[in-house]
Amino acid sequence: SWRRRSDDGRVGMMVIGDALAVFLMAAAYDILLGEPPAKIHPVVWIGKLIALLRSRLPPTKLGGVVLALMVIAATVLAGHLLVSAAGFLPILPLLVSAFLLKSTFAVRCLLQVSSDIGRMINEDMEQARSMLPALVGRDTASLSRGQASSAVIESLSENYVDGILSPIFYYALFAPLGLGLEAALAFKAVSTMDSMVGYKTRGLKEIGFAGARADDLLNFIPARLSIFLIALARPFRAGAALRAAFRYHSRTPSPNSGWPMAACAGALGIRLEKPGYYVLLDEGAEPQTSDVPRAVGLMQGAIALSLASALLFLFWT
């Protein structure tokens, strides 16, 4: 392993120094370059593993537990082996670790896709409807511009937690133990499982149960932390963001997604709605196409605060 320990077995300062360097490199990679090619993207390979195991396991809750354990173990082990194999050069383990950590979050991709779809809603609604499934799982065929804008903002705020804040949170939390990368990879394995099999549809309800519940559990704390980061990112609407989060978070089916979505609604002063399912901030204005770039700006601020908080935690630990 690339992790260094002091002679008495305690995690030494070099571990934290390495963890800080890895985090900085991973964040820089993401912001400057975005996603790596699919052929070498770790999440793509996690998805292939999930699909392979799912085809060979019984579609039961027990099968789902086995699936979850195998995917988490394989992901963490593969990451550990890749970093260890790179040990023949002093700097290479850090670079490999940074690449693997970057794969667990996607700042540039989320902001870019949200911005592109928001712009297309304003310019070509038909094209926007065809692009929306990249972000949302609802039927987009009959969405109005306001409803489409709401869908983008909802997905942006929800994915801020699942796709950015949570992996960063677990990396920083476990880095002092020398297990930051392993924790982030384990979270990403669970998150990918949830996105692939964590549905209540026939054939997935049983085998996806363990992954979905694990995802709910792991996102529990980050989702609730997110409302304070969102509030701080828009300080003159901080009170409105927090009030909306505490009042409306329980309206969504997910125990976690309602927190960042409601906070975003309060911070922007708009009503977010999934027709037939929920409304967040009843008194808010209907979203306009101009609200999508406002939401992107809000999330940029929240993401910056998330990265800064993790850096400070790693620095002072």
Coordinates of C-alpha atoms in Angstrom, one line a residue:
S1 CA 0.0 0.0 0.0
W2 CA 1.1 3.6 -0.6
R3 CA -0.1 4.6 2.9
R4 CA 2.8 5.3 5.2
R5 CA 2.7 4.7 8.9
S6 CA 4.9 5.7 11.8
D7 CA 7.1 3.1 13.5
D8 CA 4.6 2.5 16.3
G9 CA 1.9 1.7 13.8
R10 CA -0.1 4.9 14.0
V11 CA -1.1 6.7 10.9
G12 CA 1.6 9.3 10.3
M13 CA 1.3 12.8 9.0
M14 CA 2.5 11.7 5.6
V15 CA -0.8 9.8 5.3
I16 CA -2.7 13.1 5.7
G17 CA -0.3 14.9 3.5
D18 CA -0.8 12.3 0.8
A19 CA -4.6 12.4 1.3
L20 CA -4.6 16.1 0.9
A21 CA -2.4 15.9 -2.3
V22 CA -4.6 13.2 -3.8
F23 CA -7.7 15.3 -3.1
L24 CA -6.3 18.4 -4.7
M25 CA -5.2 16.5 -7.8
A26 CA -8.6 14.7 -8.1
A27 CA -10.5 18.0 -7.8
A28 CA -8.2 19.7 -10.3
Y29 CA -8.6 16.8 -12.7
D30 CA -12.4 16.9 -12.5
I31 CA -12.7 20.7 -12.9
L32 CA -10.2 21.0 -15.7
L33 CA -10.7 17.8 -17.7
G34 CA -14.0 16.3 -16.7
E35 CA -14.7 12.6 -17.2
P36 CA -12.1 10.1 -18.4
P37 CA -12.9 8.0 -21.5
A38 CA -15.5 5.3 -20.9
K39 CA -12.9 2.5 -21.6
I40 CA -10.9 3.4 -18.5
H41 CA -13.6 5.0 -16.3
P42 CA -13.8 3.0 -13.1
V43 CA -17.6 3.6 -12.7
V44 CA -18.2 2.1 -16.2
W45 CA -16.3 -1.0 -15.0
I46 CA -18.3 -1.1 -11.7
G47 CA -21.5 -1.0 -13.9
K48 CA -20.3 -3.9 -16.0
L49 CA -19.6 -5.9 -12.8
I50 CA -23.0 -5.2 -11.5
A51 CA -24.6 -6.2 -14.7
L52 CA -22.6 -9.4 -14.8
L53 CA -23.3 -10.4 -11.2
R54 CA -27.0 -9.5 -11.5
S55 CA -27.4 -11.9 -14.5
R56 CA -26.0 -14.7 -12.3
L57 CA -27.6 -14.1 -9.0
P58 CA -31.2 -14.9 -8.0
P59 CA -33.5 -11.9 -8.1
T60 CA -34.2 -12.1 -4.4
K61 CA -33.3 -9.9 -1.4
L62 CA -30.6 -12.4 -0.4
G63 CA -29.3 -12.2 -4.0
G64 CA -29.2 -8.4 -3.6
V65 CA -27.2 -8.6 -0.4
V66 CA -24.7 -10.9 -2.0
L67 CA -24.6 -8.5 -5.0
A68 CA -23.9 -5.5 -2.8
L69 CA -21.2 -7.2 -0.8
M70 CA -19.4 -8.6 -3.9
V71 CA -19.5 -5.3 -5.7
I72 CA -18.3 -3.3 -2.8
A73 CA -15.5 -5.8 -2.0
A74 CA -14.4 -6.0 -5.6
T75 CA -14.4 -2.3 -6.1
V76 CA -12.3 -1.6 -3.0
L77 CA -10.0 -4.5 -3.7
A78 CA -9.4 -3.4 -7.3
G79 CA -8.6 0.1 -6.2
H80 CA -6.2 -1.1 -3.6
L81 CA -4.4 -3.4 -6.1
L82 CA -4.2 -0.7 -8.7
V83 CA -2.6 1.7 -6.3
S84 CA -0.2 -1.0 -4.9
A85 CA 0.8 -2.0 -8.4
A86 CA 1.8 1.6 -9.1
G87 CA 4.3 1.6 -6.3
F88 CA 7.4 1.1 -8.5
L89 CA 7.5 4.9 -8.9
P90 CA 7.3 7.2 -5.9
I91 CA 4.7 9.6 -7.4
L92 CA 2.6 7.1 -9.4
P93 CA 0.5 5.8 -6.5
L94 CA -0.6 9.3 -5.7
L95 CA -1.6 9.9 -9.4
V96 CA -3.5 6.6 -9.6
S97 CA -5.2 7.4 -6.3
A98 CA -6.2 10.8 -7.6
F99 CA -7.6 9.3 -10.8
L100 CA -9.6 6.7 -8.8
L101 CA -10.9 9.4 -6.4
K102 CA -11.9 11.7 -9.2
S103 CA -14.0 8.9 -10.7
T104 CA -16.2 9.0 -7.5
F105 CA -17.4 12.5 -8.1
A106 CA -18.3 14.5 -11.2
V107 CA -18.4 18.3 -10.7
R108 CA -17.7 19.5 -14.3
C109 CA -20.0 16.9 -15.9
L110 CA -23.0 17.7 -13.7
L111 CA -22.7 21.4 -14.1
Q112 CA -22.0 21.2 -17.8
V113 CA -24.9 18.9 -18.6
S114 CA -27.3 20.9 -16.5
S115 CA -26.2 24.1 -18.2
D116 CA -26.5 22.6 -21.7
I117 CA -30.0 21.3 -21.1
G118 CA -31.1 24.6 -19.5
R119 CA -29.9 26.5 -22.5
M120 CA -31.6 24.0 -24.8
I121 CA -34.9 24.4 -22.9
N122 CA -34.8 28.1 -23.9
E123 CA -33.8 27.5 -27.5
D124 CA -35.3 24.2 -28.7
M125 CA -37.8 22.4 -26.4
E126 CA -38.0 19.2 -28.5
Q127 CA -34.2 18.8 -28.3
A128 CA -34.3 19.6 -24.6
R129 CA -36.9 16.8 -24.0
S130 CA -34.6 14.4 -25.8
M131 CA -31.6 15.5 -23.6
L132 CA -33.5 15.4 -20.2
P133 CA -33.3 11.7 -19.7
A134 CA -29.6 12.1 -19.1
L135 CA -30.5 13.8 -15.9
V136 CA -34.0 12.7 -14.9
G137 CA -36.0 9.5 -14.9
R138 CA -39.5 11.0 -15.5
D139 CA -41.5 11.1 -18.7
T140 CA -40.3 14.2 -20.5
A141 CA -42.5 14.1 -23.6
S142 CA -45.2 16.6 -22.4
L143 CA -43.2 18.8 -20.0
S144 CA -43.6 22.5 -20.3
R145 CA -40.6 24.8 -20.2
G146 CA -41.3 25.5 -16.5
Q147 CA -41.6 21.8 -15.7
A148 CA -38.5 21.0 -17.7
S149 CA -36.6 23.7 -15.8
S150 CA -37.8 22.3 -12.5
A151 CA -36.7 18.8 -13.5
V152 CA -33.2 20.1 -14.3
I153 CA -32.9 22.0 -11.0
E154 CA -34.3 19.1 -9.0
S155 CA -31.8 16.7 -10.5
L156 CA -28.9 19.2 -10.2
S157 CA -29.5 19.6 -6.4
E158 CA -30.1 15.9 -5.8
N159 CA -27.0 14.9 -7.7
Y160 CA -25.0 17.5 -5.9
V161 CA -25.3 15.2 -2.8
D162 CA -25.1 11.8 -4.4
G163 CA -22.5 12.6 -7.1
I164 CA -20.3 15.1 -5.3
L165 CA -20.8 15.8 -1.6
S166 CA -21.2 12.2 -0.4
P167 CA -18.0 10.8 -1.9
I168 CA -16.0 13.8 -0.8
F169 CA -17.5 13.5 2.7
Y170 CA -16.5 9.8 3.1
Y171 CA -13.1 10.4 1.6
A172 CA -12.4 13.2 4.1
L173 CA -14.0 11.3 7.0
F174 CA -11.9 8.2 6.6
A175 CA -8.6 9.8 5.3
P176 CA -7.2 10.2 8.9
L177 CA -7.4 6.4 9.1
G178 CA -5.7 5.9 5.8
L179 CA -8.9 4.6 4.3
G180 CA -10.2 7.7 2.4
L181 CA -10.0 6.3 -1.1
E182 CA -11.4 3.0 0.0
A183 CA -14.4 4.7 1.6
A184 CA -15.1 6.9 -1.5
L185 CA -14.9 3.8 -3.8
A186 CA -17.2 1.8 -1.5
F187 CA -19.7 4.7 -1.6
K188 CA -19.5 4.9 -5.4
A189 CA -20.1 1.2 -5.7
V190 CA -23.2 1.5 -3.6
S191 CA -24.4 4.6 -5.5
T192 CA -23.9 2.9 -8.9
M193 CA -25.8 -0.2 -7.7
D194 CA -28.7 2.0 -6.6
S195 CA -28.8 3.8 -10.0
M196 CA -28.8 0.5 -11.9
V197 CA -31.0 -1.9 -9.8
G198 CA -32.4 0.3 -6.9
Y199 CA -35.9 0.5 -8.4
K200 CA -39.3 -0.9 -7.2
T201 CA -40.1 -2.3 -10.6
R202 CA -40.7 -6.0 -11.3
G203 CA -37.4 -7.9 -11.5
L204 CA -35.5 -5.3 -9.5
K205 CA -37.5 -4.6 -6.4
E206 CA -36.0 -7.6 -4.5
I207 CA -32.4 -7.7 -5.8
G208 CA -32.1 -4.0 -5.7
F209 CA -33.4 -3.6 -2.1
A210 CA -30.0 -3.9 -0.4
G211 CA -28.2 -1.5 -2.7
A212 CA -31.1 1.0 -2.4
R213 CA -31.2 0.9 1.4
A214 CA -27.4 1.1 1.6
D215 CA -27.5 4.2 -0.6
D216 CA -30.2 5.8 1.6
L217 CA -28.0 5.1 4.7
L218 CA -24.8 6.4 3.2
N219 CA -26.4 9.6 1.9
F220 CA -28.3 10.3 5.1
I221 CA -25.7 12.6 6.7
P222 CA -24.5 14.3 3.6
A223 CA -28.0 15.1 2.4
R224 CA -28.7 16.9 5.7
L225 CA -25.3 18.7 5.6
S226 CA -26.1 19.9 2.1
I227 CA -28.8 22.3 3.2
F228 CA -26.3 24.3 5.2
L229 CA -23.8 24.4 2.3
I230 CA -26.6 25.5 0.0
A231 CA -27.8 28.1 2.4
L232 CA -24.2 29.5 2.8
A233 CA -23.8 29.6 -0.9
R234 CA -26.7 32.1 -1.0
P235 CA -26.4 33.9 2.3
F236 CA -29.1 36.6 1.8
R237 CA -31.6 33.7 1.2
A238 CA -30.0 31.3 3.8
G239 CA -33.0 31.5 6.2
A240 CA -35.5 30.8 3.4
A241 CA -33.4 27.9 2.2
L242 CA -33.2 26.3 5.6
R243 CA -36.9 26.9 6.3
A244 CA -37.9 25.3 3.0
A245 CA -35.6 22.3 3.7
F246 CA -37.1 21.5 7.1
R247 CA -40.7 22.1 5.9
Y248 CA -40.8 20.3 2.6
H249 CA -38.0 17.7 2.6
S250 CA -40.5 14.9 3.6
R251 CA -42.6 15.4 0.5
T252 CA -40.3 13.4 -1.8
P253 CA -40.3 9.5 -1.8
S254 CA -36.6 9.4 -1.1
P255 CA -35.6 10.0 2.6
N256 CA -32.6 12.1 1.3
S257 CA -33.3 13.9 -2.0
G258 CA -35.9 16.2 -0.5
W259 CA -33.4 18.0 1.7
P260 CA -31.1 19.5 -1.1
M261 CA -34.1 20.0 -3.5
A262 CA -36.2 21.9 -0.9
A263 CA -33.2 24.0 0.2
C264 CA -32.5 24.9 -3.5
A265 CA -36.1 25.8 -3.9
G266 CA -36.0 28.1 -0.9
A267 CA -32.7 29.6 -1.9
L268 CA -34.0 30.5 -5.4
G269 CA -37.6 31.3 -4.3
I270 CA -39.1 28.9 -6.9
R271 CA -41.5 26.1 -6.8
L272 CA -40.1 22.7 -7.7
E273 CA -42.6 20.1 -8.9
K274 CA -42.7 16.6 -10.2
P275 CA -46.2 16.4 -11.6
G276 CA -48.3 13.9 -9.7
Y277 CA -45.7 13.2 -7.1
Y278 CA -44.6 16.2 -5.1
V279 CA -44.4 20.0 -4.9
L280 CA -41.6 21.8 -3.0
L281 CA -42.2 25.4 -1.8
D282 CA -45.9 25.9 -2.5
E283 CA -45.6 29.6 -2.4
G284 CA -42.7 29.8 -4.8
A285 CA -42.9 31.1 -8.4
E286 CA -43.0 28.7 -11.3
P287 CA -39.4 28.1 -12.6
Q288 CA -38.4 30.0 -15.7
T289 CA -35.6 29.0 -18.1
S290 CA -33.5 31.8 -16.5
D291 CA -33.7 29.9 -13.2
V292 CA -31.5 27.0 -14.5
P293 CA -28.3 29.1 -14.7
R294 CA -29.2 30.6 -11.3
A295 CA -29.4 27.1 -9.9
V296 CA -26.1 26.2 -11.6
G297 CA -24.5 29.2 -9.9
L298 CA -26.0 28.2 -6.6
M299 CA -24.6 24.7 -6.9
Q300 CA -21.2 26.1 -7.9
G301 CA -21.1 27.9 -4.7
A302 CA -22.2 24.9 -2.6
I303 CA -19.7 22.7 -4.4
A304 CA -16.9 25.2 -3.8
L305 CA -17.8 25.3 -0.1
S306 CA -17.9 21.4 0.0
L307 CA -14.4 21.2 -1.5
A308 CA -13.1 24.0 0.8
S309 CA -14.6 22.3 3.9
A310 CA -13.0 18.9 2.9
L311 CA -9.6 20.6 2.4
L312 CA -9.8 22.4 5.7
F313 CA -10.7 19.1 7.5
L314 CA -7.9 17.2 5.9
F315 CA -5.4 20.1 6.6
W316 CA -6.3 20.3 10.3
T317 CA -6.8 16.7 11.0

